mmCIF file of C-alpha atoms in Angstrom:
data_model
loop_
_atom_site.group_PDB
_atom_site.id
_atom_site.type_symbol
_atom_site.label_atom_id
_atom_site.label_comp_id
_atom_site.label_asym_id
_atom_site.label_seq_id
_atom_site.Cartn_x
_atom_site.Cartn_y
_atom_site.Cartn_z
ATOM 1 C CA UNK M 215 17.776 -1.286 68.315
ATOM 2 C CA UNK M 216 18.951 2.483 68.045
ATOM 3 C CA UNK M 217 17.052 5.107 67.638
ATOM 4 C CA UNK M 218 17.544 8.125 65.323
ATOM 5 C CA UNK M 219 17.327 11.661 65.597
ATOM 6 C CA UNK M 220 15.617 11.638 62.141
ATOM 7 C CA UNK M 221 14.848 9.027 59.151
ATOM 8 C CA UNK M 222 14.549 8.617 55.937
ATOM 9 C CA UNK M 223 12.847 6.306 53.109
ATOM 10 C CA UNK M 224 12.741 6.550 49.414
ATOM 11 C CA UNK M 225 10.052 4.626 47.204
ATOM 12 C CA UNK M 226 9.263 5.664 43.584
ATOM 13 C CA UNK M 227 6.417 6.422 40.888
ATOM 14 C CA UNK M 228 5.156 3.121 38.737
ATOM 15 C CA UNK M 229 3.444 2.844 35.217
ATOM 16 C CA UNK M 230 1.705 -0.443 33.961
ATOM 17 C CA UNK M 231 3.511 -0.939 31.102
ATOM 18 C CA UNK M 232 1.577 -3.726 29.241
ATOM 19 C CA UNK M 233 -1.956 -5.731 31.016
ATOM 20 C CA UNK M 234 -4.290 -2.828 32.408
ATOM 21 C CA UNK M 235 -8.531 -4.111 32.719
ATOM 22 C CA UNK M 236 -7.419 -7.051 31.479
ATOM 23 C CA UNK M 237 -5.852 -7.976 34.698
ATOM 24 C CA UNK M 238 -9.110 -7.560 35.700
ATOM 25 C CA UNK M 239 -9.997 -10.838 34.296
ATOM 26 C CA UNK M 240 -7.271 -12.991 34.669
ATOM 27 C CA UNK M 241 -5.057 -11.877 31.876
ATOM 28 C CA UNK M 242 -1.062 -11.191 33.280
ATOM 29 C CA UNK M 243 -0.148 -7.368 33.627
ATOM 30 C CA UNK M 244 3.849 -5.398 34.062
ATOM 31 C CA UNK M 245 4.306 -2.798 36.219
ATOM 32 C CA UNK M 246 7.585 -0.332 35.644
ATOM 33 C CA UNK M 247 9.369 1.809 38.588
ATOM 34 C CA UNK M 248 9.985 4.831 37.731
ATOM 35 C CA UNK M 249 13.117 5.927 39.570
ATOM 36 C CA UNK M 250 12.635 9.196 37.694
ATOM 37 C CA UNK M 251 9.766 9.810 39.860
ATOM 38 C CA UNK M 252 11.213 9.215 43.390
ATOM 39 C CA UNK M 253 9.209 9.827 46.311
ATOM 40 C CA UNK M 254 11.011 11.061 49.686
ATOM 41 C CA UNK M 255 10.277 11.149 52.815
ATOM 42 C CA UNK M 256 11.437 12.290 56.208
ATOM 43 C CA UNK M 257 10.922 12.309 59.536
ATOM 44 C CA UNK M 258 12.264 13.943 62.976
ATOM 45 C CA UNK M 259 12.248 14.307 66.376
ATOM 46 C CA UNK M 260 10.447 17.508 67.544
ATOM 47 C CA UNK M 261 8.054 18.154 70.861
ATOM 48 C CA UNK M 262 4.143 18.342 70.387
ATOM 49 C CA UNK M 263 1.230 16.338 68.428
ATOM 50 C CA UNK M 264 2.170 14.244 65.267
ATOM 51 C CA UNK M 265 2.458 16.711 62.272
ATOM 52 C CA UNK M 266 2.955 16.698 59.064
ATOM 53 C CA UNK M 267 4.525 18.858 56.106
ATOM 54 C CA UNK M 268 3.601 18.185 52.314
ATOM 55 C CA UNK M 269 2.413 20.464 49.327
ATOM 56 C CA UNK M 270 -1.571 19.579 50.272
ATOM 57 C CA UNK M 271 -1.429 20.050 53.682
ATOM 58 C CA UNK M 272 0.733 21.012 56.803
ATOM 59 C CA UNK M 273 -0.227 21.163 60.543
ATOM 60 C CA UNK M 274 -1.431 18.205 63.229
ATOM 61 C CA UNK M 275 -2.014 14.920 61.394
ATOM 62 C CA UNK M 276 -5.690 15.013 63.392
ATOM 63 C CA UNK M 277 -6.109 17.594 61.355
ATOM 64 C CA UNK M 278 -5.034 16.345 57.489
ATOM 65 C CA UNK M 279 -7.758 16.581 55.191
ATOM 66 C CA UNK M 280 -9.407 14.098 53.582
ATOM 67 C CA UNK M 281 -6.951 13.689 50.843
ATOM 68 C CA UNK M 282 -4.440 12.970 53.244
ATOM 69 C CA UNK M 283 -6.575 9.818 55.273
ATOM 70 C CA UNK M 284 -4.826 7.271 53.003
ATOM 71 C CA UNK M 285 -1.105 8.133 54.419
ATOM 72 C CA UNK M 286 -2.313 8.805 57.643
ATOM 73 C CA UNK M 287 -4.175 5.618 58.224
ATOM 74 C CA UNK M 288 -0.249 4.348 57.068
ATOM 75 C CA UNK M 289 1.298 6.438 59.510
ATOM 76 C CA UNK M 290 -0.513 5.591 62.269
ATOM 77 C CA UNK M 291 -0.174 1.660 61.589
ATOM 78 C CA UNK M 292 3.270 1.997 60.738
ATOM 79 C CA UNK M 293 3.705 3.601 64.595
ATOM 80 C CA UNK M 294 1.824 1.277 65.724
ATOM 81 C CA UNK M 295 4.066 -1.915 64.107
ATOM 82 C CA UNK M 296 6.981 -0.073 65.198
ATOM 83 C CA UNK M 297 6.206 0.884 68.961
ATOM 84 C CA UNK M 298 6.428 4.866 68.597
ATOM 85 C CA UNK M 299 4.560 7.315 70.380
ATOM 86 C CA UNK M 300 1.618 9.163 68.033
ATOM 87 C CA UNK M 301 3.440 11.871 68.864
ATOM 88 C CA UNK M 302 6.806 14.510 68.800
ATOM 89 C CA UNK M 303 7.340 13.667 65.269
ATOM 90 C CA UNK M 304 7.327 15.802 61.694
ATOM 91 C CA UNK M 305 7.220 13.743 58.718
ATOM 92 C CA UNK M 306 7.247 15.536 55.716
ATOM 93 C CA UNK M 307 6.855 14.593 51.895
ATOM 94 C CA UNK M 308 9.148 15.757 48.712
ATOM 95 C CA UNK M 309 7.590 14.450 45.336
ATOM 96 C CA UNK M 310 6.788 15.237 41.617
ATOM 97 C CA UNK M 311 4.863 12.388 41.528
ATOM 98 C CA UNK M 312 1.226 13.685 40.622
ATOM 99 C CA UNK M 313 -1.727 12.468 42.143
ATOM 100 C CA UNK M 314 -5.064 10.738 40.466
ATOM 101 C CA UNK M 315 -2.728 9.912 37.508
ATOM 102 C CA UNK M 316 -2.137 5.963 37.696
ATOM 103 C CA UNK M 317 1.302 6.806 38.496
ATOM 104 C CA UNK M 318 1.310 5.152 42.091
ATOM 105 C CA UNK M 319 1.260 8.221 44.199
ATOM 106 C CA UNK M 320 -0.830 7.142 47.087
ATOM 107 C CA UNK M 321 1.440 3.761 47.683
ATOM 108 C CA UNK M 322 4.720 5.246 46.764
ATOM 109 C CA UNK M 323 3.903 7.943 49.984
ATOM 110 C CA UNK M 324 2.862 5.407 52.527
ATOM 111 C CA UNK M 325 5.337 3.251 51.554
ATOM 112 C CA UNK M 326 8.258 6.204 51.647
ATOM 113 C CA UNK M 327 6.828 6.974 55.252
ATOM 114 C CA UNK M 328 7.174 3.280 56.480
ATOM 115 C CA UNK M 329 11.209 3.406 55.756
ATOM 116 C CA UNK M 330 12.041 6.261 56.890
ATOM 117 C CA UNK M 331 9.262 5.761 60.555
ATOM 118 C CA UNK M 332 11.716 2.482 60.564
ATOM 119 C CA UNK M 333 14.797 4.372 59.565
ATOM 120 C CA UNK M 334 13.794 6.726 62.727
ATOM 121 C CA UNK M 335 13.652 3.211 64.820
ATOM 122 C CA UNK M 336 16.586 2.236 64.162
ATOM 123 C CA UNK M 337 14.829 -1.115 62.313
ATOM 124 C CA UNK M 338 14.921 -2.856 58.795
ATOM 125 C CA UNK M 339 11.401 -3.752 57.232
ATOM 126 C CA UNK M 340 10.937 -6.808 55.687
ATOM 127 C CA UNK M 341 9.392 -6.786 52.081
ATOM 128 C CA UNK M 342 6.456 -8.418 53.438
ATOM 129 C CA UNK M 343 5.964 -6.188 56.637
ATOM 130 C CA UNK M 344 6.656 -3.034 54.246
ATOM 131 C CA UNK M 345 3.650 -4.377 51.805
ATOM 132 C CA UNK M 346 1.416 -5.078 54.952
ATOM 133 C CA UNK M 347 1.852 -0.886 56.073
ATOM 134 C CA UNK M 348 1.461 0.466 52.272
ATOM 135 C CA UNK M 349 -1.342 -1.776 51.816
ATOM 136 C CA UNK M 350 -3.386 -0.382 55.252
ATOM 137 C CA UNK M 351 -3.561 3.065 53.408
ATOM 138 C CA UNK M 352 -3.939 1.687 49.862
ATOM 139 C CA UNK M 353 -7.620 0.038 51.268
ATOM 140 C CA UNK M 354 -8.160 3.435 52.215
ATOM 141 C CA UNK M 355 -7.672 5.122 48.961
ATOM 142 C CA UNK M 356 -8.827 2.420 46.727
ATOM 143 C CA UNK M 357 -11.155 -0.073 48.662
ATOM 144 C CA UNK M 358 -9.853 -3.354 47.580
ATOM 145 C CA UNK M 359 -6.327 -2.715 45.724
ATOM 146 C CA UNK M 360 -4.913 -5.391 43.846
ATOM 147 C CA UNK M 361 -1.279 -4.554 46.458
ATOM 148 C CA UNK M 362 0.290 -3.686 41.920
ATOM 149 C CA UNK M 363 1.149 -0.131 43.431
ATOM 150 C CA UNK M 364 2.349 -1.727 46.794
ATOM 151 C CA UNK M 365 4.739 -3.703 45.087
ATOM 152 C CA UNK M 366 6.009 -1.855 42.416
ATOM 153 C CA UNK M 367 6.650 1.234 44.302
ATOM 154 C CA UNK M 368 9.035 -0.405 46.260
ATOM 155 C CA UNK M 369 10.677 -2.184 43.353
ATOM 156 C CA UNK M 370 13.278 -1.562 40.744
ATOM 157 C CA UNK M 371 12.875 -3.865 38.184
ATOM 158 C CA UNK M 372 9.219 -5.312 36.437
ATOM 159 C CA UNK M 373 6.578 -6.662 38.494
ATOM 160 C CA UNK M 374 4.434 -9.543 36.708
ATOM 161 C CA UNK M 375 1.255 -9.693 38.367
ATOM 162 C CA UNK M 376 -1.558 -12.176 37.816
ATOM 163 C CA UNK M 377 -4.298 -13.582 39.910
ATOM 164 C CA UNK M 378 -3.059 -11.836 42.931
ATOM 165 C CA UNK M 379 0.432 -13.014 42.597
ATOM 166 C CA UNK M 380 3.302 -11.140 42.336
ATOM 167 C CA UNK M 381 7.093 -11.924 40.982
ATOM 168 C CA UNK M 382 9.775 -9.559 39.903
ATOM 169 C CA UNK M 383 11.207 -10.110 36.162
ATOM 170 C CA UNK M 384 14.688 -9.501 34.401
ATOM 171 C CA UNK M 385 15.270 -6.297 32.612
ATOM 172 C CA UNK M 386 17.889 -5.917 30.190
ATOM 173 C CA UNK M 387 15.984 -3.203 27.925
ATOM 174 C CA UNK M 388 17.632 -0.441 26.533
ATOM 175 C CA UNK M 389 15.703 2.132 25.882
ATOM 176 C CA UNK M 390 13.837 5.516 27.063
ATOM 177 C CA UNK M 391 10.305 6.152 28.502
ATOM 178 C CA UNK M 392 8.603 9.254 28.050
ATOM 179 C CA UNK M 393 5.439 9.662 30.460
ATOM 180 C CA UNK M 394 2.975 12.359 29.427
ATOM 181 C CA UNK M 395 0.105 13.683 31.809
ATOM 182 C CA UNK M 396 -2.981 14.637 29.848
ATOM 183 C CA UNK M 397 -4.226 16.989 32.452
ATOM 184 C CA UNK M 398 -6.467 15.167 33.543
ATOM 185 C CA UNK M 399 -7.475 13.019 36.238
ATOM 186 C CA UNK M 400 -8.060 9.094 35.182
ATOM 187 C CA UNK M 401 -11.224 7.568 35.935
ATOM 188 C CA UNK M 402 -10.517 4.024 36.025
ATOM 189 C CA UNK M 403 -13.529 2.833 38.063
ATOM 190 C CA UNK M 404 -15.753 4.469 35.397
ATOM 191 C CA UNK M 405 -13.550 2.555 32.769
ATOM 192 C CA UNK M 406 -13.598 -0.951 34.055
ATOM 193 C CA UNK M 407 -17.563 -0.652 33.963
ATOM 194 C CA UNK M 408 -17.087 0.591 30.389
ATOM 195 C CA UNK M 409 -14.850 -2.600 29.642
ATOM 196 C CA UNK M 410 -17.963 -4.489 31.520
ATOM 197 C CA UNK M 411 -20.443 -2.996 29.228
ATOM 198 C CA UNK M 412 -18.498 -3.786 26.217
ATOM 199 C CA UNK M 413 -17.687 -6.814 27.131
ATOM 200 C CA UNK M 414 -21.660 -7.557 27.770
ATOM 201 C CA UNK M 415 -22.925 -5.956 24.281
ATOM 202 C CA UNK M 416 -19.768 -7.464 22.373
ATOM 203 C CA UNK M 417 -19.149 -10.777 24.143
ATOM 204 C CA UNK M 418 -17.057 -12.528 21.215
ATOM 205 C CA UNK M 419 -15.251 -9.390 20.588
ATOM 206 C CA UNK M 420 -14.702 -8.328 23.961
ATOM 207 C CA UNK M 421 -13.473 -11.779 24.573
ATOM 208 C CA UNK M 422 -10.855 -11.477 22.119
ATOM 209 C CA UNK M 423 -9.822 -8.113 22.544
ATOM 210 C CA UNK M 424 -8.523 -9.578 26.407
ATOM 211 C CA UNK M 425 -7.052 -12.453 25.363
ATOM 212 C CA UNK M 426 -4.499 -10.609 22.261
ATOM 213 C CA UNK M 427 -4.298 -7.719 25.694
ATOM 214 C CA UNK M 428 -3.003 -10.766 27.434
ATOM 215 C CA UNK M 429 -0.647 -12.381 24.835
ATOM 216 C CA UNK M 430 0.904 -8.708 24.490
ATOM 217 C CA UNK M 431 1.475 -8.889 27.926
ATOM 218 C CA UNK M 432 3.356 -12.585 27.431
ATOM 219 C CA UNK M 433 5.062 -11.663 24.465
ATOM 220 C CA UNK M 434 6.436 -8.307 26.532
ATOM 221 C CA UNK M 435 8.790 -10.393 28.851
ATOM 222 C CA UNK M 436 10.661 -11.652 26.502
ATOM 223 C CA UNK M 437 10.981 -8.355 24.835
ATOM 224 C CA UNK M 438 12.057 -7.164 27.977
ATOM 225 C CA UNK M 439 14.983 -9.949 28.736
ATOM 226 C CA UNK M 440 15.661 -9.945 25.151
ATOM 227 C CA UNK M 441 16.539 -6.427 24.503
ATOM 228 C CA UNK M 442 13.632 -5.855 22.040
ATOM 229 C CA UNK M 443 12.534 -2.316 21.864
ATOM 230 C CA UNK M 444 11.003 -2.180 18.237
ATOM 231 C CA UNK M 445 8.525 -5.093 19.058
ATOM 232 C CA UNK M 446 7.833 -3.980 22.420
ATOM 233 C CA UNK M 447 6.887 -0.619 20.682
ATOM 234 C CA UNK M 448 4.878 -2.400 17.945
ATOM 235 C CA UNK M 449 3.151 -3.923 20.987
ATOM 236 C CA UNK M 450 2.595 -0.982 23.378
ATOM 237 C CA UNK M 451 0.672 0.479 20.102
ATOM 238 C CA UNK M 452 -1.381 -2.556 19.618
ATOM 239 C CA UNK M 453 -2.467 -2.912 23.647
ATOM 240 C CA UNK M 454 -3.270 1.083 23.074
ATOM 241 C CA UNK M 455 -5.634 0.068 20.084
ATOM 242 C CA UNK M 456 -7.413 -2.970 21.835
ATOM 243 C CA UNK M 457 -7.757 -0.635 24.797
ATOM 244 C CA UNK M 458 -9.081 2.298 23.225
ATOM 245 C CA UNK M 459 -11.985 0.155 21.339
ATOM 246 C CA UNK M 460 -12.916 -1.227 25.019
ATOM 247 C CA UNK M 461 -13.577 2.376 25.810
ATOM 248 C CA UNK M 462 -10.528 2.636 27.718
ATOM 249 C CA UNK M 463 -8.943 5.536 25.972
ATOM 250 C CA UNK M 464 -9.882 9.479 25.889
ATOM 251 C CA UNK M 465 -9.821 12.246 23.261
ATOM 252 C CA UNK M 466 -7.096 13.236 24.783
ATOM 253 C CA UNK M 467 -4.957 10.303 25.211
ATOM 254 C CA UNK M 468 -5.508 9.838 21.621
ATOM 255 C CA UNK M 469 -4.676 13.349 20.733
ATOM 256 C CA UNK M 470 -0.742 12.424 22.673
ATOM 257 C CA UNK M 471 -0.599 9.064 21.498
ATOM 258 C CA UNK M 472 -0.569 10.329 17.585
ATOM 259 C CA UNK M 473 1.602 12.889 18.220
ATOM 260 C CA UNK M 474 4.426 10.467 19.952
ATOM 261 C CA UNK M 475 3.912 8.039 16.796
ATOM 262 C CA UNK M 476 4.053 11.246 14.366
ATOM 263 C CA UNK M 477 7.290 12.175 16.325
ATOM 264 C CA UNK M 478 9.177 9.023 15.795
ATOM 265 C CA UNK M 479 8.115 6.293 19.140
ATOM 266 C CA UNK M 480 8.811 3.211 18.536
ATOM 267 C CA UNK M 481 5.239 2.585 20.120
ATOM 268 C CA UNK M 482 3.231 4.413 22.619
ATOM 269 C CA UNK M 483 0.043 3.918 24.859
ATOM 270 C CA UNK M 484 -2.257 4.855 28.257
ATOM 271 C CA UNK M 485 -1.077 3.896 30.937
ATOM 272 C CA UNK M 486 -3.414 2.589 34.072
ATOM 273 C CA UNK M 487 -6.958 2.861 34.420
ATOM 274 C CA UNK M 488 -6.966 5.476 30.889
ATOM 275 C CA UNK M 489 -9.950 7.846 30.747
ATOM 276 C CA UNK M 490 -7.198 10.513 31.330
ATOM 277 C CA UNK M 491 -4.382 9.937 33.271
ATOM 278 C CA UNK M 492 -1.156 9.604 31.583
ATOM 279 C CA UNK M 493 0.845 8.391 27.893
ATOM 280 C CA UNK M 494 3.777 6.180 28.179
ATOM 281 C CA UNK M 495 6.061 6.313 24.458
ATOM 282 C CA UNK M 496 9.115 4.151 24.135
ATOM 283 C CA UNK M 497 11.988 6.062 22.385
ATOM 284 C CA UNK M 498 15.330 4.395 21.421
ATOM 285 C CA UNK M 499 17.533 7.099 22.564
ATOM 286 C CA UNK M 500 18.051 9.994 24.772
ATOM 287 C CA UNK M 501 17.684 13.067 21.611
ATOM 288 C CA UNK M 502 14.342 10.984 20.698
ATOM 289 C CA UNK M 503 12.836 10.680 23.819
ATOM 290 C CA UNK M 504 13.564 14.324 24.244
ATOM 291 C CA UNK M 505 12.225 14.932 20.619
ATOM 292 C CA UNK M 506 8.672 13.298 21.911
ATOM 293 C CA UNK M 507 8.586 15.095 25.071
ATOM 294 C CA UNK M 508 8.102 18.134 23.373
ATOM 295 C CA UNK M 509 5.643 17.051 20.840
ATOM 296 C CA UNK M 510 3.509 15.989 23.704
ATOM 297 C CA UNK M 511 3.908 19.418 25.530
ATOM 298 C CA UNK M 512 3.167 20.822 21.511
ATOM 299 C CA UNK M 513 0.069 18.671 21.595
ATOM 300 C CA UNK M 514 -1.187 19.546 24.849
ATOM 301 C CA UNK M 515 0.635 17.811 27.731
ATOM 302 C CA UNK M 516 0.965 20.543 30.534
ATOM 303 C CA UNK M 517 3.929 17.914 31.828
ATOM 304 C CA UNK M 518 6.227 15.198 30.454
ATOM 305 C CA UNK M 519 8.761 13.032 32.377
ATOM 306 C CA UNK M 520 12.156 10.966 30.718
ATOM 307 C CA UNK M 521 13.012 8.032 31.885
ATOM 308 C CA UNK M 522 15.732 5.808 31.324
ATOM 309 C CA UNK M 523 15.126 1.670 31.311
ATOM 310 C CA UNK M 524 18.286 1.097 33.094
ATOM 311 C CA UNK M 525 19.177 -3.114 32.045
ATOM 312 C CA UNK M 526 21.957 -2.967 34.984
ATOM 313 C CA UNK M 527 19.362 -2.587 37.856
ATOM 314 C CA UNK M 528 18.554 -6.086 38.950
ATOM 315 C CA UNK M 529 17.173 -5.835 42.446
ATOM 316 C CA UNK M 530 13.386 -6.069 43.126
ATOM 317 C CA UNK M 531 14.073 -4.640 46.780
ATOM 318 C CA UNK M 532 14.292 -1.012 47.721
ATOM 319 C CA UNK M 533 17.274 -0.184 50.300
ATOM 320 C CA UNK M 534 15.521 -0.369 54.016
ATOM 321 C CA UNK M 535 13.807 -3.325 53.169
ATOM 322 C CA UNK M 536 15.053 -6.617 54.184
#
């Protein structure tokens, strides 16, 4: 083993494409990487206590805030796997990623950290020790996480994940994403107990809007290794409509998902735990993905990202990992 003078590790933002709450009882979900969104970290060498350097925060990791215990508790297990001092490092942060947004933030830093802590080593992670260190500060920032955002972050093709089981799926979709924030943080703990209430007051019809949320989710595999954009659209629209009658949906989630079908999507929808958060619309091409972007920023979007399903990535491990 050599060690470096510095390291460096690389995950990426995620969006669950088709399955959200009703994962949540037993129904299949996809998660998409967003390479768009890349997360980078890095770390070096440098006398004194372990420090960091990010847009929340910078000084002594002893001293993070709050919003920084989720990476930290990742740090300092990571260190701890690897055999490094808790001290005489930097490790600083470079992301667009947004936080409370269902776009994978808290996983896609920890996990970032982990590489490049082992880059510093001089060491390879395996996929399973990487997933072990993410999902230390993903207990931190979500209690009990599912290990979706563990996964996908450090993947570049679909994740299928059911019953706590994960396994990577072919891509060979062409077509463009365009993710819209609302502004606004998503609430998904308050909108799985919505999905509970409905579910309790509506029991037939709650029933059965799970089971079509989990045929969508079946039907959007093929799609996906099929090249079928216009039914996957059709579908992303449909999983937005059974969602939004669960309660899972928000005025303003609406208010972007009309406005990508009024400016030509071939389907669009929330994305994660909804109740704010963000929009994902599929768009055909490049010029019509950039045509929706702005009618979401029109409509009230204060940010949009592009991003291009790329059917020639076929590895569901992230460089680093073993």
């Amino acid at each position: 083993m050599i060690e470096n003078r510095a390291g460096t590790g690389h995950t990426r933002a995620k969006v669950i494409l088709t399955g959200e709450h009703a994962v949540v009882y037993g129904e299949p979900a996809i998660a998409l990487p967003l390479a768009s969104l890349p997360m980078r970290a890095t770390v070096r060498r440098e006398p004194g206590p372990l420090s960091v350097e990010s847009v929340l925060y910078s000084g002594t990791l002893a001293d993070a805030p709050e919003e920084l215990a989720a990476p930290r508790a990742a740090i300092e297990a990571t260190l701890d796997h690897l055999g490094l001092p808790h001290r005489d490092l930097v490790l600083s942060t470079e992301s667009s990623i947004p936080a409370a947004r269902g776009l994978g933030s808290s996983a896609a830093t920890a996990g970032a950290l982990a590489l490049a802590l082992a880059d510093l080593a001089g060491r390879t992670l395996t996929a399973q020790e990487h997933f072990d260190l993410v999902q230390v500060g993903e207990r931190v920032a979500h209690g009990s996480p599912s290990g979706l955002d563990a996964r996908t972050t450090a993947s570049t093709v679909p994740v299928w994940f059911q019953g706590g089981a994960m396994r990577p799926l072919d891509l060979h979709l062409s077509a463009h994403l365009v993710v819209a924030d609302t502004g606004v943080h998503g609430r998904t703990r308050v909108a799985v107990a919505d999905v509970r209430a409905f579910r309790d007051r509506h029991p037939a019809r709650g029933a059965q809007l799970i089971s079509e949320l989990g045929r969508i989710t079946r039907a959007t595999v093929e799609d996906l290794r099929l090249d079928r954009p216009v039914l996957l659209g059709e579908r992303l629209t449909r999983a937005h409509q059974a969602l939004a009658e669960l309660g899972v949906s928000s005025p303003e989630l609406d208010r972007l998902q009309r406005a990508a079908m009024e400016a030509g999507a071939l389907g669009a929808k929330l994305t994660g735990g909804g109740q704010g958060g963000c929009l994902l619309a599929l768009a055909s091409d490049a010029a019509s993905a950039g045509s929706i972007a702005a009618a979401l920023r029109r409509s009230g979007a204060p940010r949009t990202w592009l991003h291009r399903i790329d059917a020639r990535q076929s590895s569901p491990t992230q460089v680093h990992l073993a």
